[in-house]
Short mmCIF file of C-alpha atoms and ligand atoms in Angstrom, two decimals:
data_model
loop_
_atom_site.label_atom_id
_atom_site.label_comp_id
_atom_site.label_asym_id
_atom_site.label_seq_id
_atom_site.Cartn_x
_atom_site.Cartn_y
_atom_site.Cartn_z
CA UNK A 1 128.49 -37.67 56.16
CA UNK A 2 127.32 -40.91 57.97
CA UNK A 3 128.65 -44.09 56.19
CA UNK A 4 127.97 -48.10 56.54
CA UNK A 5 129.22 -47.85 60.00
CA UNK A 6 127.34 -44.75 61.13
CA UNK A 7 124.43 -45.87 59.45
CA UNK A 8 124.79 -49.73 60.95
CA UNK A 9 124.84 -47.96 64.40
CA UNK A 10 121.84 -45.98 64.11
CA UNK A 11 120.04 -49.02 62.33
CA UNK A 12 121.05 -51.46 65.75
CA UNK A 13 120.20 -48.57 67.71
CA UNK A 14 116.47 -48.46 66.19
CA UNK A 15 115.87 -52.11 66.42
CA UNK A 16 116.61 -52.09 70.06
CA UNK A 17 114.14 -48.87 70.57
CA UNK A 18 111.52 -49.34 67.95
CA UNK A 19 111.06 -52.78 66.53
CA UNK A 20 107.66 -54.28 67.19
CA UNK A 21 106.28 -50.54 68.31
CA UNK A 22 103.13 -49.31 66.66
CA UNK A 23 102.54 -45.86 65.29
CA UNK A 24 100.05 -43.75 67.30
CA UNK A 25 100.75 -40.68 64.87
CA UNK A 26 102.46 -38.37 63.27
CA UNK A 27 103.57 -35.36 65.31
CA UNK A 28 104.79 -33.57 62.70
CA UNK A 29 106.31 -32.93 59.29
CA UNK A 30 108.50 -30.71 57.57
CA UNK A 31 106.92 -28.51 54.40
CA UNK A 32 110.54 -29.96 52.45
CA UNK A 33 109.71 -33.48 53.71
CA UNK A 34 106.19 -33.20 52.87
CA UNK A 35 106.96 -33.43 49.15
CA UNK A 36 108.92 -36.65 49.46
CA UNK A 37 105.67 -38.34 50.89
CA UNK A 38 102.79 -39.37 49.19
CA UNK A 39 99.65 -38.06 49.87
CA UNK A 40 97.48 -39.37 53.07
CA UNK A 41 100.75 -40.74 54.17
CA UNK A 42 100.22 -39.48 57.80
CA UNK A 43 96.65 -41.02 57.81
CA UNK A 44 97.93 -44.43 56.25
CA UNK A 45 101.08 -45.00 58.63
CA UNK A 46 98.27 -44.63 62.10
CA UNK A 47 97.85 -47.86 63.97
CA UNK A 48 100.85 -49.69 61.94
CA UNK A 49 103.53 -51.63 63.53
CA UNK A 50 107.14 -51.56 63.08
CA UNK A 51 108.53 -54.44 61.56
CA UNK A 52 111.72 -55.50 60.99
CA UNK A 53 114.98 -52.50 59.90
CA UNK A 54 117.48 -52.91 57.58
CA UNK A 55 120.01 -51.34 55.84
CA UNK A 56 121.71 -51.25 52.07
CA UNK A 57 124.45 -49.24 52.01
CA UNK A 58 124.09 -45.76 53.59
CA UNK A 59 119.64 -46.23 53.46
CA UNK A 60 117.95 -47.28 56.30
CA UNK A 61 114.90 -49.48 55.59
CA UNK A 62 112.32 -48.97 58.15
CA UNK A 63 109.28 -52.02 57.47
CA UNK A 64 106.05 -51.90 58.37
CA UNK A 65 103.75 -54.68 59.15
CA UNK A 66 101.59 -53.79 55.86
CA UNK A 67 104.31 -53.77 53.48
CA UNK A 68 105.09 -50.20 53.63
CA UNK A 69 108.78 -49.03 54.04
CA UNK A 70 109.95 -45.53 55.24
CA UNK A 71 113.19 -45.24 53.84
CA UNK A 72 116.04 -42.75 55.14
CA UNK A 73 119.25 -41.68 54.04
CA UNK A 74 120.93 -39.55 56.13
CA UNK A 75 123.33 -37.79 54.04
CA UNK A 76 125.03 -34.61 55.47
CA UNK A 77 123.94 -33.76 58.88
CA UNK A 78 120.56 -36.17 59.36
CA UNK A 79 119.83 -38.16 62.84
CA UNK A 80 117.28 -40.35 63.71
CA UNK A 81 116.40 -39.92 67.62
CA UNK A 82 114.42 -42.09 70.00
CA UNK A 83 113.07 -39.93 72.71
CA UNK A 84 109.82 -39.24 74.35
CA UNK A 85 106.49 -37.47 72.92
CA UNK A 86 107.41 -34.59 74.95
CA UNK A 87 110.63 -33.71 74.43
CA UNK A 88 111.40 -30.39 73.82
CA UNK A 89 111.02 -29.22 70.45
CA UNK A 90 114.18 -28.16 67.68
CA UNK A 91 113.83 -25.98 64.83
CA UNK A 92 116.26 -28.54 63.33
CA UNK A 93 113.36 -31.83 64.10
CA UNK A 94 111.56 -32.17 60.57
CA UNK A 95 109.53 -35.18 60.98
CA UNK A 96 108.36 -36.68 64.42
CA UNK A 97 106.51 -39.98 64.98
CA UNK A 98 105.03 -40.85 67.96
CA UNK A 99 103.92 -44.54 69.58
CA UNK A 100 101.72 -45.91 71.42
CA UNK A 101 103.91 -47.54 73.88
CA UNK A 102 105.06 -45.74 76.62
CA UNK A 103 104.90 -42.00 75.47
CA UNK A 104 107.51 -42.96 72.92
CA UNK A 105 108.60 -41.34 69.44
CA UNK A 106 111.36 -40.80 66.95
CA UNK A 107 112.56 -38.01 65.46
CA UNK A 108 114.11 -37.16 62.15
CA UNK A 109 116.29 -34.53 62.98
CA UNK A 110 118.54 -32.59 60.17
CA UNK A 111 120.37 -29.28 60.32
CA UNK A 112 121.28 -28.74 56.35
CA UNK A 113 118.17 -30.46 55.50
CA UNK A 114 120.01 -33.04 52.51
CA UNK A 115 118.63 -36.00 54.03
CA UNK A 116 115.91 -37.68 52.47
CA UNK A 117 112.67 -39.51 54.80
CA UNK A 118 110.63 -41.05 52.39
CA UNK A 119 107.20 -43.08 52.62
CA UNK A 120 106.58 -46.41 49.95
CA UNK A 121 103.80 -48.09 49.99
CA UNK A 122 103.81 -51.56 49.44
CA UNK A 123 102.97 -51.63 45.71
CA UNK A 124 105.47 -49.28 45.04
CA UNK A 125 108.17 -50.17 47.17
CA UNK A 126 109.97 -52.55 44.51
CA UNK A 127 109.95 -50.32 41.29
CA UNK A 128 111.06 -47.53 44.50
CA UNK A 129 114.44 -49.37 45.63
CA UNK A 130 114.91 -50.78 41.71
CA UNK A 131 115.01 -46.93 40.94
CA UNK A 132 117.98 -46.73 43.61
CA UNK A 133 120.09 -49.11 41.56
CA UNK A 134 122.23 -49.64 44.41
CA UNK A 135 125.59 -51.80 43.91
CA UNK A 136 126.64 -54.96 46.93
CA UNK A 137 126.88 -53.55 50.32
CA UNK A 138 130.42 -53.23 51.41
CA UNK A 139 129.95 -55.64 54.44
CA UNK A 140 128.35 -58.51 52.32
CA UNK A 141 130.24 -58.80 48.94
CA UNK A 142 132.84 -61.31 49.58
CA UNK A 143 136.41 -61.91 48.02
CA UNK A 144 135.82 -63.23 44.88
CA UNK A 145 133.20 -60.85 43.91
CA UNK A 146 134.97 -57.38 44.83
CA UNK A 147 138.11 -58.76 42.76
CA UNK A 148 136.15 -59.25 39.83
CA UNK A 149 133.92 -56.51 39.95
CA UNK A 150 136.76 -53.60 40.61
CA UNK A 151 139.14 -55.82 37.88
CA UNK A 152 136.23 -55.23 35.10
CA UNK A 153 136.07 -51.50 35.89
CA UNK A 154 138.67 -49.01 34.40
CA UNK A 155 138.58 -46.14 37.11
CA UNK A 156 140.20 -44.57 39.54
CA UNK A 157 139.88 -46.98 42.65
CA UNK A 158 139.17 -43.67 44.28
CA UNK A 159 136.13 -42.72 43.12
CA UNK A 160 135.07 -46.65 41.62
CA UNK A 161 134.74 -47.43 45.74
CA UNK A 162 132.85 -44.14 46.56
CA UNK A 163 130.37 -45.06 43.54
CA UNK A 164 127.07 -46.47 45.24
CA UNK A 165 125.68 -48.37 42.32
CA UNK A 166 128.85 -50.26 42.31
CA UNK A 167 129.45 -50.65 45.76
CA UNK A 168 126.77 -49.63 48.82
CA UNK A 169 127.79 -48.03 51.89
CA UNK A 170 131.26 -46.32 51.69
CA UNK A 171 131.95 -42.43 51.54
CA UNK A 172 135.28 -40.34 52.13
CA UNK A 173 136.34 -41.49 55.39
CA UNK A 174 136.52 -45.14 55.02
CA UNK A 175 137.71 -45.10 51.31
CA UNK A 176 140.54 -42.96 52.62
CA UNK A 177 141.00 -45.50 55.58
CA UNK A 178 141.32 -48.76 52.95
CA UNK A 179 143.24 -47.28 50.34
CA UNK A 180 146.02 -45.90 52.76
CA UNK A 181 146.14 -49.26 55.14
CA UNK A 182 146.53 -51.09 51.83
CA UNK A 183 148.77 -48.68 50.22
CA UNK A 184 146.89 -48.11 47.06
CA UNK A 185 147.25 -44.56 45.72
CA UNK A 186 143.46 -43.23 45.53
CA UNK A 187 144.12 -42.39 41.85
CA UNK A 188 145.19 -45.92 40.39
CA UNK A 189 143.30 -47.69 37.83
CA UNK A 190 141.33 -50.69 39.53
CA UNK A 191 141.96 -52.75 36.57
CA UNK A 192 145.54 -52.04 37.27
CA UNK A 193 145.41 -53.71 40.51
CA UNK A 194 146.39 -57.10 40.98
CA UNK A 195 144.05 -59.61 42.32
CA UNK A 196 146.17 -60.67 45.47
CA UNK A 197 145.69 -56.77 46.44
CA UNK A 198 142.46 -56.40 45.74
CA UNK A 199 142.20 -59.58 48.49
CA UNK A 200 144.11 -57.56 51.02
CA UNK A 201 142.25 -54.32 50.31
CA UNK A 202 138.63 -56.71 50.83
CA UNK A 203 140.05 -58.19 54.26
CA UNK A 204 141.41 -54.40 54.98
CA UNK A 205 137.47 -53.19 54.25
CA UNK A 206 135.83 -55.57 56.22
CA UNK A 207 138.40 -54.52 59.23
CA UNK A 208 138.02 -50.66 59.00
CA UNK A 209 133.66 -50.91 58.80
CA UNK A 210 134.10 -53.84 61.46
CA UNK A 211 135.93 -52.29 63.67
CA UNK A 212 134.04 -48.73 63.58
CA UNK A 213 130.83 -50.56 63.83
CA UNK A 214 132.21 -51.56 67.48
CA UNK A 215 133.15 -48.03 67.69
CA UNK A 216 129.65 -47.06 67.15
CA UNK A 217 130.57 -45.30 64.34
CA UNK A 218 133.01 -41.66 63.08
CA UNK A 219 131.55 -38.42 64.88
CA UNK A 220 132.95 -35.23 63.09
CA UNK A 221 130.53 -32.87 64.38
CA UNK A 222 126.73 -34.16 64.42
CA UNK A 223 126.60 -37.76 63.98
CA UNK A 224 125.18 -39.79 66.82
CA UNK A 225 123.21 -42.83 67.41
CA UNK A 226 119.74 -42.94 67.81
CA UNK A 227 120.36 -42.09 71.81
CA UNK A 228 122.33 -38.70 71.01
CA UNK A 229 125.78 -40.67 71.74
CA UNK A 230 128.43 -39.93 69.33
CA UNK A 231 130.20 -42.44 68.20
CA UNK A 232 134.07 -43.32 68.62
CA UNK A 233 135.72 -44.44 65.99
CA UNK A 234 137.29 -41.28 64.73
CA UNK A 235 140.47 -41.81 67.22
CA UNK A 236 141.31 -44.86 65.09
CA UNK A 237 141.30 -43.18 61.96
CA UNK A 238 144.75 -43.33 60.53
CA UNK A 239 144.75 -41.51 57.27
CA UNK A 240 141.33 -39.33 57.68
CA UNK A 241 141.46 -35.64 58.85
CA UNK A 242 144.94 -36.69 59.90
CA UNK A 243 146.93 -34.37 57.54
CA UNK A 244 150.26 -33.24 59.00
CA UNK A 245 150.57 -36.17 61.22
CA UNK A 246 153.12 -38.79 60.57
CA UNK A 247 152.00 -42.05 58.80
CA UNK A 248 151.77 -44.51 61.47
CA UNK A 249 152.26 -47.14 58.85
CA UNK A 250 155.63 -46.48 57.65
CA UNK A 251 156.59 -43.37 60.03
CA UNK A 252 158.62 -41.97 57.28
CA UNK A 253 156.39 -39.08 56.13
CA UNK A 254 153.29 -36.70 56.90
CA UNK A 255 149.81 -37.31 56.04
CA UNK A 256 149.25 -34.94 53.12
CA UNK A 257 146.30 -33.68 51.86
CA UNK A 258 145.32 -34.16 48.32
CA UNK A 259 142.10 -33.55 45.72
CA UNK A 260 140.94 -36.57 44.07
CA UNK A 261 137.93 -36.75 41.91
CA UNK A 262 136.80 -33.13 43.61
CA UNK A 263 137.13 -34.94 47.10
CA UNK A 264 139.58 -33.57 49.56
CA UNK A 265 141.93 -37.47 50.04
CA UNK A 266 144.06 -38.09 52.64
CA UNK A 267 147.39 -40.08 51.32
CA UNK A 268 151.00 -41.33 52.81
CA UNK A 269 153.34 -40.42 49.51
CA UNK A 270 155.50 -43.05 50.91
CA UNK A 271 153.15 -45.89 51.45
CA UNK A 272 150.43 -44.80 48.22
CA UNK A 273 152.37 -44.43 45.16
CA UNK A 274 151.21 -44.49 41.26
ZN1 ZN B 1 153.40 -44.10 55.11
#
């Protein structure tokens, strides 16, 4: 599933391709997207001009120059793709809209059909993102804040980081990733964490979603920018998908495999002990 730094990638990618274009259309939308847009949507969004894009977290914000916000979130297996009005067609493109400029368009492209494209219009676009209740994004809470927000909680750090309305914009990769290059054991109590760790594991965070960022992001299996390019990162992953390998931190034991929280973790028992 794309996180902050898959999502950050596709987000760059769009303001390079689409910023400033204006909507000629829509080519076409889904019957399971249709019911995530409000009425005359396809009429309304005609003529309008992309504004600026933005992201919280794992949404992308996608303004338009009357207020109006498409919204995506990606989730499983969703792309967003620049490419031209006549590109050949995909049973797996749900939602396709075409510009003016230059025989342009972007598609919304989604093989298991989790991810979400939805249309606000201005007046509704506040109570909308309220409803989303969406904690700090990783990349912009500093220090101070993360140690006092994960010292007031009394969770597992595992799932407390995964948790959106706490903190925006980290999944299973990259929680993995800060937990085992800060040798926290996914299942310790935040509140059990002392501060000058939590510090470390902050500076760690930014690091990991940094440095993947430059990487243009984890590919798996479908996640690309918007140009179809997968992204790099996942040959820096130390801890991720790496099961069986030895820990390159302390070189002692393998990578093992664990469940936390009904996620499948990846741990060093050497470095990540209780
Ligand atoms: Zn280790």
């Amino acid at each position: 599933m794309p996180e902050l730094p898959e999502v950050e990638t596709v987000v760059r990618g769009l303001r390079e391709c689409i910023a400033g274009k204006t909507i000629k259309d829509i080519g076409y939308i889904a019957p399971h997207l249709r019911k995530l847009n409000l009425r005359g949507f396809v009429k309304r969004v005609a003529g309008r001009k992309i504004g600026s894009i933005n992201r919280v977290g794992k949404n992308i914000f996608i303004n338009l120059d009357d207020g109006a916000v498409f919204m995506v979130h990606l989730r499983m297996t969703g792309q967003l793709l620049f490419c031209f009005q006549n590109s050949l067609n995909d049973p797996h493109n749900h939602l396709k809209i075409n510009f003016i400029e230059n025989g342009e368009a972007l598609i919304f492209r989604d093989v298991r059909k989790f991810g979400h494209f939805i249309y606000a219009p201005a007046n509704k676009r506040q109570a909308w993102f309220e409803s989303m209740k969406l904690g700090t994004d990783a990349l912009k809470i500093d220090a101070d804040g993360f140690v006092e927000l994960l010292r007031s909680k009394h969770r597992m750090i595992k799932p407390l980081l995964l948790d959106q309305s706490v903190i925006a914009g980290l999944g299973n990769i990259y929680v993995d990733e800060i937990l085992h290059r800060s040798k926290v054991h996914p299942k310790k109590l935040s509140s059990k964490i002392a501060p000058r760790k939590l510090r470390e594991m902050h500076a760690r965070m930014q690091k990991i979603l940094r440095l993947s960022i430059e990487n243009m992001g984890t590919t798996f299996d479908s996640f690309s920018g918007v140009n179809s390019e997968p992204g790099r990162n996942q040959n820096y992953l130390l801890a991720y998908n790496n099961a069986g390998r030895v820990c390159s931190l302390c070189g002692k034991r393998k990578i093992k495999r664990i469940v936390v929280a009904q996620r499948g973790t990846f741990i060093c028992t050497n470095c990540q002990r209780i």
